[in-house]
Each structure stands twice: as C-alpha cells, then as structure tokens.
Coordinates of C-alpha atoms in Angstrom, one line a residue:
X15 CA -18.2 -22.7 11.4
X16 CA -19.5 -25.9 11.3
X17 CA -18.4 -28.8 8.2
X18 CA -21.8 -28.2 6.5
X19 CA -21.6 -24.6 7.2
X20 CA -18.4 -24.4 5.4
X21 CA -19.2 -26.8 2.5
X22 CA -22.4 -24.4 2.2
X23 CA -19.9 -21.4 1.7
X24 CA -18.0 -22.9 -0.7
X25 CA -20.6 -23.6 -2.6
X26 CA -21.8 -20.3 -2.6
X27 CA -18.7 -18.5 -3.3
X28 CA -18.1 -20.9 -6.4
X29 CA -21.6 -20.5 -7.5
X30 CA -20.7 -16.8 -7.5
X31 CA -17.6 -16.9 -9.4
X32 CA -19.2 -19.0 -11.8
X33 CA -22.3 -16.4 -12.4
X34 CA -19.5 -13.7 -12.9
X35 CA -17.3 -15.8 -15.4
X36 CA -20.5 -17.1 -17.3
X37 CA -21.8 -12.9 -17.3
X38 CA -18.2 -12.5 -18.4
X39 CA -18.3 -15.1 -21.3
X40 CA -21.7 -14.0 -22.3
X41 CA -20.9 -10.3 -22.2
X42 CA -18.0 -10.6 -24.4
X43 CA -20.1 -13.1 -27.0
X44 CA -23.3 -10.2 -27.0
X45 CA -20.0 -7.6 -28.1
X46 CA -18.7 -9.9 -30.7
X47 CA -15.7 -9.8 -29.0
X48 CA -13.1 -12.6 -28.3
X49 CA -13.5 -14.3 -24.3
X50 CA -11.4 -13.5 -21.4
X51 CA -9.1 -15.9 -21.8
X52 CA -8.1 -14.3 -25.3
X53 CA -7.7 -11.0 -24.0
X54 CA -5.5 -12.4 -21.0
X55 CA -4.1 -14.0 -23.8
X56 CA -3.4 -11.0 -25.5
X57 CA -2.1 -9.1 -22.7
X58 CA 0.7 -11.3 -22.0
X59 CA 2.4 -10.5 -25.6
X60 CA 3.7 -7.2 -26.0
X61 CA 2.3 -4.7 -29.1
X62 CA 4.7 -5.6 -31.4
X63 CA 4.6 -9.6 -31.0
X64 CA 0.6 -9.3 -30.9
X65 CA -0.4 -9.5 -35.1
X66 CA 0.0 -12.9 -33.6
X67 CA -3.0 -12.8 -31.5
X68 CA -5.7 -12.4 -34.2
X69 CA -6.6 -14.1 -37.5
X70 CA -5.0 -12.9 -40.6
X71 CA -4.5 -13.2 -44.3
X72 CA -1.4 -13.4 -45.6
X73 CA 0.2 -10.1 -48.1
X74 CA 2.5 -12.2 -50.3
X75 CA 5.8 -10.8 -52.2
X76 CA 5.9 -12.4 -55.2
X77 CA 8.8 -10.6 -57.1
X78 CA 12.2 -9.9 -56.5
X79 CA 13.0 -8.2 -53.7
X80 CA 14.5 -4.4 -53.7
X81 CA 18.2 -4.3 -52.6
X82 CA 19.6 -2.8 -49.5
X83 CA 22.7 -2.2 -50.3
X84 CA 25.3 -1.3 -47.3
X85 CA 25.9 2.4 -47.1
X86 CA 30.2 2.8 -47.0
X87 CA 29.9 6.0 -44.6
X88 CA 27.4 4.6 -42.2
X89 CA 27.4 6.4 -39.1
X90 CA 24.8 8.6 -36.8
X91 CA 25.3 11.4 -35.1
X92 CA 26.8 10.9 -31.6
X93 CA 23.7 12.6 -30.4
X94 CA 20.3 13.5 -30.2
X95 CA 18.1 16.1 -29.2
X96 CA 15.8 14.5 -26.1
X97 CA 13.4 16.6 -23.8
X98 CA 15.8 19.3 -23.2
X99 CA 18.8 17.6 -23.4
X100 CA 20.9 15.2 -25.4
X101 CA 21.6 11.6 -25.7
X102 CA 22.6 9.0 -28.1
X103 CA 20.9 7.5 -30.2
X104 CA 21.4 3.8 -28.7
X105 CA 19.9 5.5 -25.4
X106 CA 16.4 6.9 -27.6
X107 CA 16.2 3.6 -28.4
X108 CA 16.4 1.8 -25.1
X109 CA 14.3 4.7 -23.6
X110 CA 11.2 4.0 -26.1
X111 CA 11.7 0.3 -26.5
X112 CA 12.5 -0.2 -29.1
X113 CA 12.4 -3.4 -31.1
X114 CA 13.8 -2.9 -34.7
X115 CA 15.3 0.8 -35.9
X116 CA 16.6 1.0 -39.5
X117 CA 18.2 4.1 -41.7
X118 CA 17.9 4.8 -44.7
X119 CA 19.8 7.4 -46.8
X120 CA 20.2 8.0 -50.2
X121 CA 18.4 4.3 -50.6
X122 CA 21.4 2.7 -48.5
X123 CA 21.8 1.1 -45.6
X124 CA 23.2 3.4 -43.1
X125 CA 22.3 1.8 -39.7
X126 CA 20.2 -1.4 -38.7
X127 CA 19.6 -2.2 -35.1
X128 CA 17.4 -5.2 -33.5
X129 CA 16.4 -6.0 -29.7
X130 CA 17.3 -9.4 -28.3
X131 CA 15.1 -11.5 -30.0
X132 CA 14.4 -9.5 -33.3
X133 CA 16.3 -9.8 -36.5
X134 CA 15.7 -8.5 -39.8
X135 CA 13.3 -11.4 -40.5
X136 CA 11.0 -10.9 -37.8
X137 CA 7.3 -9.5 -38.6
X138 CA 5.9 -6.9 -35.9
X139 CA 3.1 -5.4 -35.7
X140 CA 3.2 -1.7 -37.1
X141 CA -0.7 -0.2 -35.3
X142 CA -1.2 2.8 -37.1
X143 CA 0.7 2.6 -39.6
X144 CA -1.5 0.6 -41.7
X145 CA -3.0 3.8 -42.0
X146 CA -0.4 5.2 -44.1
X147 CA -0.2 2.2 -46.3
X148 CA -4.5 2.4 -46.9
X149 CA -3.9 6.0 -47.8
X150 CA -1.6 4.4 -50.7
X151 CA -4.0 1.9 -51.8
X152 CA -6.8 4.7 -51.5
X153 CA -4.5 6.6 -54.1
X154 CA -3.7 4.0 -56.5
X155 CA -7.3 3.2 -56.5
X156 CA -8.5 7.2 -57.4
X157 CA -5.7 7.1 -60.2
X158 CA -7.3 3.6 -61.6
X159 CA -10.6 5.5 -61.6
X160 CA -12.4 3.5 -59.4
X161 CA -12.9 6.0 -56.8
X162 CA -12.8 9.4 -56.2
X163 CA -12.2 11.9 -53.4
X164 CA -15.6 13.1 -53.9
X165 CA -17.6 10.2 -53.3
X166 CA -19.7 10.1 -50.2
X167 CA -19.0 7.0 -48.0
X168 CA -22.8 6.0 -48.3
X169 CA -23.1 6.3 -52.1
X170 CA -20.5 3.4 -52.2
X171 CA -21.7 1.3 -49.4
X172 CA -25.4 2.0 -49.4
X173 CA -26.3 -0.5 -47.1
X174 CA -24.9 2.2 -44.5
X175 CA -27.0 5.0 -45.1
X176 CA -29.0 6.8 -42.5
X177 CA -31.0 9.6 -44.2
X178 CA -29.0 12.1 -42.0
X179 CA -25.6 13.6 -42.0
X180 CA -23.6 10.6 -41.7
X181 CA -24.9 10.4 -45.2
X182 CA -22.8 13.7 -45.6
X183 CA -19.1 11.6 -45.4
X184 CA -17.3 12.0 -48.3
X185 CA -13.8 9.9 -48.8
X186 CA -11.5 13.0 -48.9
X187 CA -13.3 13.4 -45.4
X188 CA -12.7 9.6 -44.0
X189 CA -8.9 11.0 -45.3
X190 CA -8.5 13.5 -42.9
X191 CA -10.1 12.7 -40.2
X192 CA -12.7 14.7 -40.4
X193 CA -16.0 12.5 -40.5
X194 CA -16.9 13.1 -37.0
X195 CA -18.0 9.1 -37.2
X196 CA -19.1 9.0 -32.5
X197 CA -16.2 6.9 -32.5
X198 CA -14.1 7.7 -29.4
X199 CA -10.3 6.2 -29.3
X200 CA -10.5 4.1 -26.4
X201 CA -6.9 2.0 -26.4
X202 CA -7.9 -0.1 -23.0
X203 CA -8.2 -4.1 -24.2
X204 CA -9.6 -4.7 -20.5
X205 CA -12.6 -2.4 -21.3
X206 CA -13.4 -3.6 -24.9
X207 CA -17.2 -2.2 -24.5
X208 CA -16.5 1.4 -26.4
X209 CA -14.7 3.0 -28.9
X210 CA -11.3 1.7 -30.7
X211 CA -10.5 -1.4 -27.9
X212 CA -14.0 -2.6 -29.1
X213 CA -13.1 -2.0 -33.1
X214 CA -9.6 -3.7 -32.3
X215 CA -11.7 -6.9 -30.9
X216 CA -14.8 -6.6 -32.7
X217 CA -15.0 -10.4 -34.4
X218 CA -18.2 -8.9 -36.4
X219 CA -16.5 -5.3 -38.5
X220 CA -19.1 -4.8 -40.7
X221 CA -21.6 -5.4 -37.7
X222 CA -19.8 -2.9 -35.7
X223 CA -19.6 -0.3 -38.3
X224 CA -23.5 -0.8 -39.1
X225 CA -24.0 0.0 -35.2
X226 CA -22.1 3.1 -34.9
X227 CA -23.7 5.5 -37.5
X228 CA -24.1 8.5 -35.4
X229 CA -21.7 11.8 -36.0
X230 CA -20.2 14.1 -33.3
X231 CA -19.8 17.1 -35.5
X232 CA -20.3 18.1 -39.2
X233 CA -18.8 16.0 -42.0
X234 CA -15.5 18.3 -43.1
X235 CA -15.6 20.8 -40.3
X236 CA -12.9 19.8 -38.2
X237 CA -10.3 16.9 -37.9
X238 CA -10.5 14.6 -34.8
X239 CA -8.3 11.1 -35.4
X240 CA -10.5 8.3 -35.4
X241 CA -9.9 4.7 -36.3
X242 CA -12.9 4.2 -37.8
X243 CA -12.8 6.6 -40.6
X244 CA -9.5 4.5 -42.0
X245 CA -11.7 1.2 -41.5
X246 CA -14.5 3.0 -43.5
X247 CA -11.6 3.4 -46.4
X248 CA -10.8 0.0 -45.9
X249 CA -14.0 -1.2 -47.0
X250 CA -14.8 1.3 -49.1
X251 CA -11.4 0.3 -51.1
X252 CA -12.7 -3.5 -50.9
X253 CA -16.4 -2.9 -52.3
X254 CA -14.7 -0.8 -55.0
X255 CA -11.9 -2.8 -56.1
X256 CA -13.3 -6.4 -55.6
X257 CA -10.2 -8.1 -54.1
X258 CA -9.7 -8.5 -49.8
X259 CA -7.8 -5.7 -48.9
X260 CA -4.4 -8.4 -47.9
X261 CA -4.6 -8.8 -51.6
X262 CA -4.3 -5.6 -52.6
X263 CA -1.7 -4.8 -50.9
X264 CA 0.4 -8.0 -51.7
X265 CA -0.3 -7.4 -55.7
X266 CA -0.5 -3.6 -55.8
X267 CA 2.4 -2.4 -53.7
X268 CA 4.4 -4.7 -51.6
X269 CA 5.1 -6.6 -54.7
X270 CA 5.8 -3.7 -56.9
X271 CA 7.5 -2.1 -53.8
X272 CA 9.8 -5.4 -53.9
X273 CA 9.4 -6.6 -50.4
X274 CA 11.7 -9.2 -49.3
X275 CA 9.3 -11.1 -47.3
X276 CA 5.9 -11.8 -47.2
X277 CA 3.8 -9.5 -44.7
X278 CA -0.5 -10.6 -42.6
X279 CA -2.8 -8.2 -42.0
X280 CA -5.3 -9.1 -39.0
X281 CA -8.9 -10.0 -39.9
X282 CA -11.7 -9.6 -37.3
X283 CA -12.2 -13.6 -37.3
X284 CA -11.2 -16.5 -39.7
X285 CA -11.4 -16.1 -43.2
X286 CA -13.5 -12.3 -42.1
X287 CA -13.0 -8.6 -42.7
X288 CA -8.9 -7.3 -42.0
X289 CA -8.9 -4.7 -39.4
X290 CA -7.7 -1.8 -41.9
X291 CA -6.8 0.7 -39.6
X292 CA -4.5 -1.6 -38.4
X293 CA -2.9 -4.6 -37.9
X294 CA -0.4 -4.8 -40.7
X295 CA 2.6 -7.0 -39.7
X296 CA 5.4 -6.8 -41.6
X297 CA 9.8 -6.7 -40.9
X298 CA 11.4 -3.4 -40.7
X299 CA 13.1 -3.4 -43.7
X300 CA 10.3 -4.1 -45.7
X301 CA 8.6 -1.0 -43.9
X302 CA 12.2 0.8 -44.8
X303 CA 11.1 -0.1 -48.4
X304 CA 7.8 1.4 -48.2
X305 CA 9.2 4.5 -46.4
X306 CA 12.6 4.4 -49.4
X307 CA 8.8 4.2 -51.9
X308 CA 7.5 7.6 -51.0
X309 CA 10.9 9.3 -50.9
X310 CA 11.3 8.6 -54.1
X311 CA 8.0 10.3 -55.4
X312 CA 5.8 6.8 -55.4
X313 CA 8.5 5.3 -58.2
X314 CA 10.7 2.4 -57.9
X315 CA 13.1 2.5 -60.9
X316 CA 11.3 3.1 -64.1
X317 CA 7.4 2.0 -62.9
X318 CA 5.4 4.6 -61.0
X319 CA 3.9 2.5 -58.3
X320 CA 2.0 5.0 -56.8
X321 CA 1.1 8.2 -58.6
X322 CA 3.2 11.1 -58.2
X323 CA 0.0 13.2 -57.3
X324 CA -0.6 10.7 -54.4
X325 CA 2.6 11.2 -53.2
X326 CA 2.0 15.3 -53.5
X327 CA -1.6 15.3 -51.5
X328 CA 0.1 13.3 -48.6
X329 CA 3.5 15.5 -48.5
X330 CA 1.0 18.5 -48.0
X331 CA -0.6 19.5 -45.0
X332 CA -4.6 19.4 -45.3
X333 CA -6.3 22.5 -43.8
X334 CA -8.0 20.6 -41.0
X335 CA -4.7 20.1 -38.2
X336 CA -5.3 16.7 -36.2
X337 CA -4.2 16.5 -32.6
X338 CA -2.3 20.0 -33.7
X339 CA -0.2 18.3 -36.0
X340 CA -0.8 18.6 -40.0
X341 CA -2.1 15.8 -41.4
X342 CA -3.4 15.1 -44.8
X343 CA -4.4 11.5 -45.9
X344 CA -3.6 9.4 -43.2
X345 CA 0.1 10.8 -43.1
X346 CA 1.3 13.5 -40.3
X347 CA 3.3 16.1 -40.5
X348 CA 5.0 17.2 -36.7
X349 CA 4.4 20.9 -35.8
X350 CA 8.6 20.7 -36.0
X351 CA 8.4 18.8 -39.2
X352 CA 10.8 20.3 -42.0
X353 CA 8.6 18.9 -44.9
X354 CA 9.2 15.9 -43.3
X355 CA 5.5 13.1 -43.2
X356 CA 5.5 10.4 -41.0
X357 CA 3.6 7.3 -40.6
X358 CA 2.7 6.8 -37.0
X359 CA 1.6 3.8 -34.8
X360 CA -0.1 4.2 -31.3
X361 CA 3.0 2.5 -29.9
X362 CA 5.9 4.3 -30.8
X363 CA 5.8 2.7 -34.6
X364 CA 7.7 5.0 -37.3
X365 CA 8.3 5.1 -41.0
X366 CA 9.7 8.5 -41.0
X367 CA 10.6 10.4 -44.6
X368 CA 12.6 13.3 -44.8
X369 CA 12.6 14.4 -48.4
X370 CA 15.1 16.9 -48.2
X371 CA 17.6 14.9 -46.2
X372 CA 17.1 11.9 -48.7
X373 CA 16.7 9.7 -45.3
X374 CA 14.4 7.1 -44.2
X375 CA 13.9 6.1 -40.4
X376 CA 12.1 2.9 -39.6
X377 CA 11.4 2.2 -35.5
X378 CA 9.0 0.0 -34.2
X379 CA 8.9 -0.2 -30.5
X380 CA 6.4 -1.6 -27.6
X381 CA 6.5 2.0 -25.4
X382 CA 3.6 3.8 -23.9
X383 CA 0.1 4.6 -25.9
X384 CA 1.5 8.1 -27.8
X385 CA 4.2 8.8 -25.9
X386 CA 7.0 10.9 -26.5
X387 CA 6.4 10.8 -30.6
X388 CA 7.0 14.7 -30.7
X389 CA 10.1 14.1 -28.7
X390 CA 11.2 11.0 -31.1
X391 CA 10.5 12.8 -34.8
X392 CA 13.1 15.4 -33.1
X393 CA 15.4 13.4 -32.7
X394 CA 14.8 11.0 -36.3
X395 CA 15.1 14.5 -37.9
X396 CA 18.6 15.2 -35.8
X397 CA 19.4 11.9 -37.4
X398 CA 18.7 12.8 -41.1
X399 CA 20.3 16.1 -40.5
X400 CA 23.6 14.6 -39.8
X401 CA 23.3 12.4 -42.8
X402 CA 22.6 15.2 -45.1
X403 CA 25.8 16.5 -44.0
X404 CA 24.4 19.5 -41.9

C-alpha cells in the first residue's frame, strides 16, 4: 500500500471509530443515561464500593447513637450447612465475597467480621435492600395517615394516569409486587437500553417512569419482582409526605433507629430524584441496627418507631409468592424460612431477622447477581440456631 493509500485508511478507520463513539455518546444522551466513559467507570468498582458512582443526598444521624455492646459468649457454630455439605462460616464468607458480616443476638454483639479494606466505618452499597427500609417509611407514613394501602398509584400521582389498567395499581399492590408495571429486571450496565440497568442509569426518573406505563398482567393477580413498583412507592411516599425521600429516612428512622453514622442514598443526577429501589449506602452496623429495629417489634426502648402493625404485615407472608419465596411488603420470607424475613440485595446483601432465635445477621458481599441466597439464609439460620442454644 502506497503512503497516501495508507494515510487514506487511517483516515477512514478513525472517521469510523469516531461515528461509533459519537452514535455511542448520542445514544446514551437520547436514554438519559450517563456516557460510556461513566459506565466503564462504573464497572471498574465493585457493587458494594459503587453508591460512589452516582449523585446522592446525604441521610444524616442526628441523635445519639444505639449501643452495641460486646456479647461475653460470642462464638458461631463451627459449621454451616452449604449445598449438601458443611463448612465454616469464615469459608461462606470467602465463598460469597463477602465484604462486612455482623451478628446480632439478644441486641449484642456476637461476631463482626470485615474484608481487607472495610471496617466498621465504611459505607457500602446495600441494592435491594433499600427496599426493605421504603417498605418502613411506606408504614410509618399509613400510621401518620397520609396514605393508605388502598390508594391507587394514579390517584396520588395523577399526572401518571392512562385511562387503562395501569390506572388499576393500588399501593398494597406496588407492595407486593404485583403491579405488573412492563418493567423487565435487566441487571446488565453494558446494555442500559431496557428494563432495571436503564432505571439504575436513568439520569431523568420521573421521565422514565412517565414512559413506561404499560402492564404485563392484571393489577393484584400475581407477584412478579420488579424494581419499579418500589420506585413508584418512593415517589408516591415523596408527593405524600413533602420532604425528599434521604430526608425521611435520616429524620424518621435512622435517627430514631440511632445510627452511628450518617448514611446517602443515590439520586438519578445532581440535586434530582433518589433511586428508591435502591441505592442506600450505609455501614453494616448501622444496617445491624435497622435489622436489631424490626426484631424488636419496630420499638427502640420506650418510642415505637415504626408501628407494631407494620412490623406484623411484613413478618407475614402475602398471598401472592414472588420468585417462590413469600413475600409481603418488600420483605422475603425463604421457602426454608422459620418465621424468619429477610431483606435482600441483588448481590448477596443481607439484613437477616430471626425472631425466634432473637438474632440479627448483617452480610453485604460483591458475589454473583442472585446467587446462592437460598443456600446463604440456610446457613444465617444454622447460625441463629446455635445462638439460641439449639
């Protein structure tokens, strides 16, 4: 090839790169979603470490915090159950990586482990599990009498309505997972056009939500887990109340709660909308706290933080099994579950209560999109089991 034909190649191959990274660029600003170098960005930090990828408002602790005192007979069992076989606990944990792992039991401090890199100050991210604390809020705000179970979605944010059956969406169905929103739950940050990778992404929320008004099934006729419906609460809990949800939280339960540290939640964009089905970084201990909150029946000494009747709905199966597992307002109940409810995170992200066994089981971990979490709750319950003296 001669000079000029190989200067005219060049040129044509960069002129093609550059077409593809400007359709890139422009394709991602059309979605309202951040540009490739974010997501590249993004997929360099691990789950855990990545509430530091987005925008956020902060959830501020502004009492004292709750004591964890040391428990004097810490100890866990020298094994747990683990596909078929057993192992110990340290080995679970290395298995599922896992980041932080506290116990609870009783209220004390029974065991408190941290990866290289993590200590009891560190915030990670906890996914799905900002479910689980909505669900609270959503309770709080129905004992207020601000809300109710009954409302339909569109009756409180009108703006949405359709004239159809999305109209049909009532909040005890957003609850449950049963609004049949034609949201599908697409994890994959490298394909952010569909689903839950673009609702993760979105830098517009209430633009997505307005675009994606369509139902798969009946309002209330079956449950199907879908990001979107806790978002929908999110917002709903927002119009209702007044306040950003960050704010809400901070003054309405992690205070109360008395979290040691402050805690973000992820907003879609600067000073925008936080991604409530979400996004809520916080330390494990502080998630211990939360977890320590619903053991004890929604009390934390002589204040009722959030009502006992809250506390009731969520320890009680709804009738609509998600994914096969019971569920009822954003909490799950495992098909092994022994009146045990869980809050549960995409990747590997636990505050596990055990009522009976007066324990508490906080993991947070960067392992595979819903992997292994039957396999886990065994072994959390083996755990409690041991401490309960059984």
């Amino acid at each position: 090839m001669t000079r000029r034909g190989r200067r005219t190649a060049l040129a044509v191959l960069a002129s093609a790169v550059a077409l593809v990274v400007g359709a890139a660029y422009a394709g991602a600003a059309a979605l309202r979603v951040p540009p490739p170098h974010d997501l590249v960005r993004l997929q360099a930090h691990e789950p855990s470490e990545q509430g530091g990828d987005f925008a956020a408002r902060p959830v501020v602790s502004s009492g004292p915090a709750r004591p964890l005192e040391a428990a004097a007979d810490a100890g866990l069992p020298a094994t747990v159950p683990w596909k078929g076989g057993r192992i110990t606990p340290q080995e679970m944990l290395d298995e599922t990586h896992t980041r932080a792992f506290v116990v609870l039991h009783d209220g004390r401090l029974v065991h408190e482990w941290y990866a290289e890199g993590v200590d009891a100050g560190t915030r990670l991210s906890s996914w799905s599990v900002a479910k689980s604390v909505v669900s609270l809020l959503i309770g709080q705000a129905i004992e207020r009498g601000i809300l109710s179970e009954d409302d339909r979605m569109t009756d409180l944010l009108p703006e949405l309505r359709t004239g159809d059956a999305y109209d049909d969406i009532t909040v005890h169905d957003l609850l449950d997972m049963a609004s049949g929103i034609d949201v599908s739950e697409n994890y994959n940050p490298w394909w952010p056009f569909t689903g839950t990778a673009r609702l993760l992404l979105s830098t517009d929320l209430p633009g997505y939500v307005a675009e994606h008004r369509e139902v798969s099934f009946a309002p209330g006729t079956r449950g199907e887990y879908r990001s979107i419906d806790t978002q929908m609460l999110s917002m709903i809990l927002t119009r209702v109340d007044g306040r950003p949800l960050a704010q809400i939280v901070a003054e309405d339960l992690w205070t109360p709660m008395g979290a040691e540290a402050d805690a973000s939640w992820n907003l879609d964009r600067e000073g925008g909308v936080e991604k409530g089905f979400c996004c809520l970084n916080a330390t494990a201990r502080d998630f211990a706290r939360l977890g320590r909150l619903v053991l004890d029946g929604g009390r934390v000494g002589d204040a009722q933080v959030v009502p006992e009747a809250w506390i009731a709905r969520i320890s009680t199966p709804g009738e609509l099994p998600v994914d096969g597992w019971g569920y009822s307002a954003q909490w799950w109940h495992a098909p092994s579950s022994d009146g045990d409810v869980t809050a549960l995170g995409v990747y590997g992200q636990y505050v596990f209560v055990a009522p009976d066994a007066r324990t508490v089981i906080v993991k947070l971990s960067d392992h595979g999109t819903e992997q292994d979490e039957l396999e886990t709750i065994d072994a959390m319950r083996a755990i409690a089991d041991h401490l309960a003296g059984r």
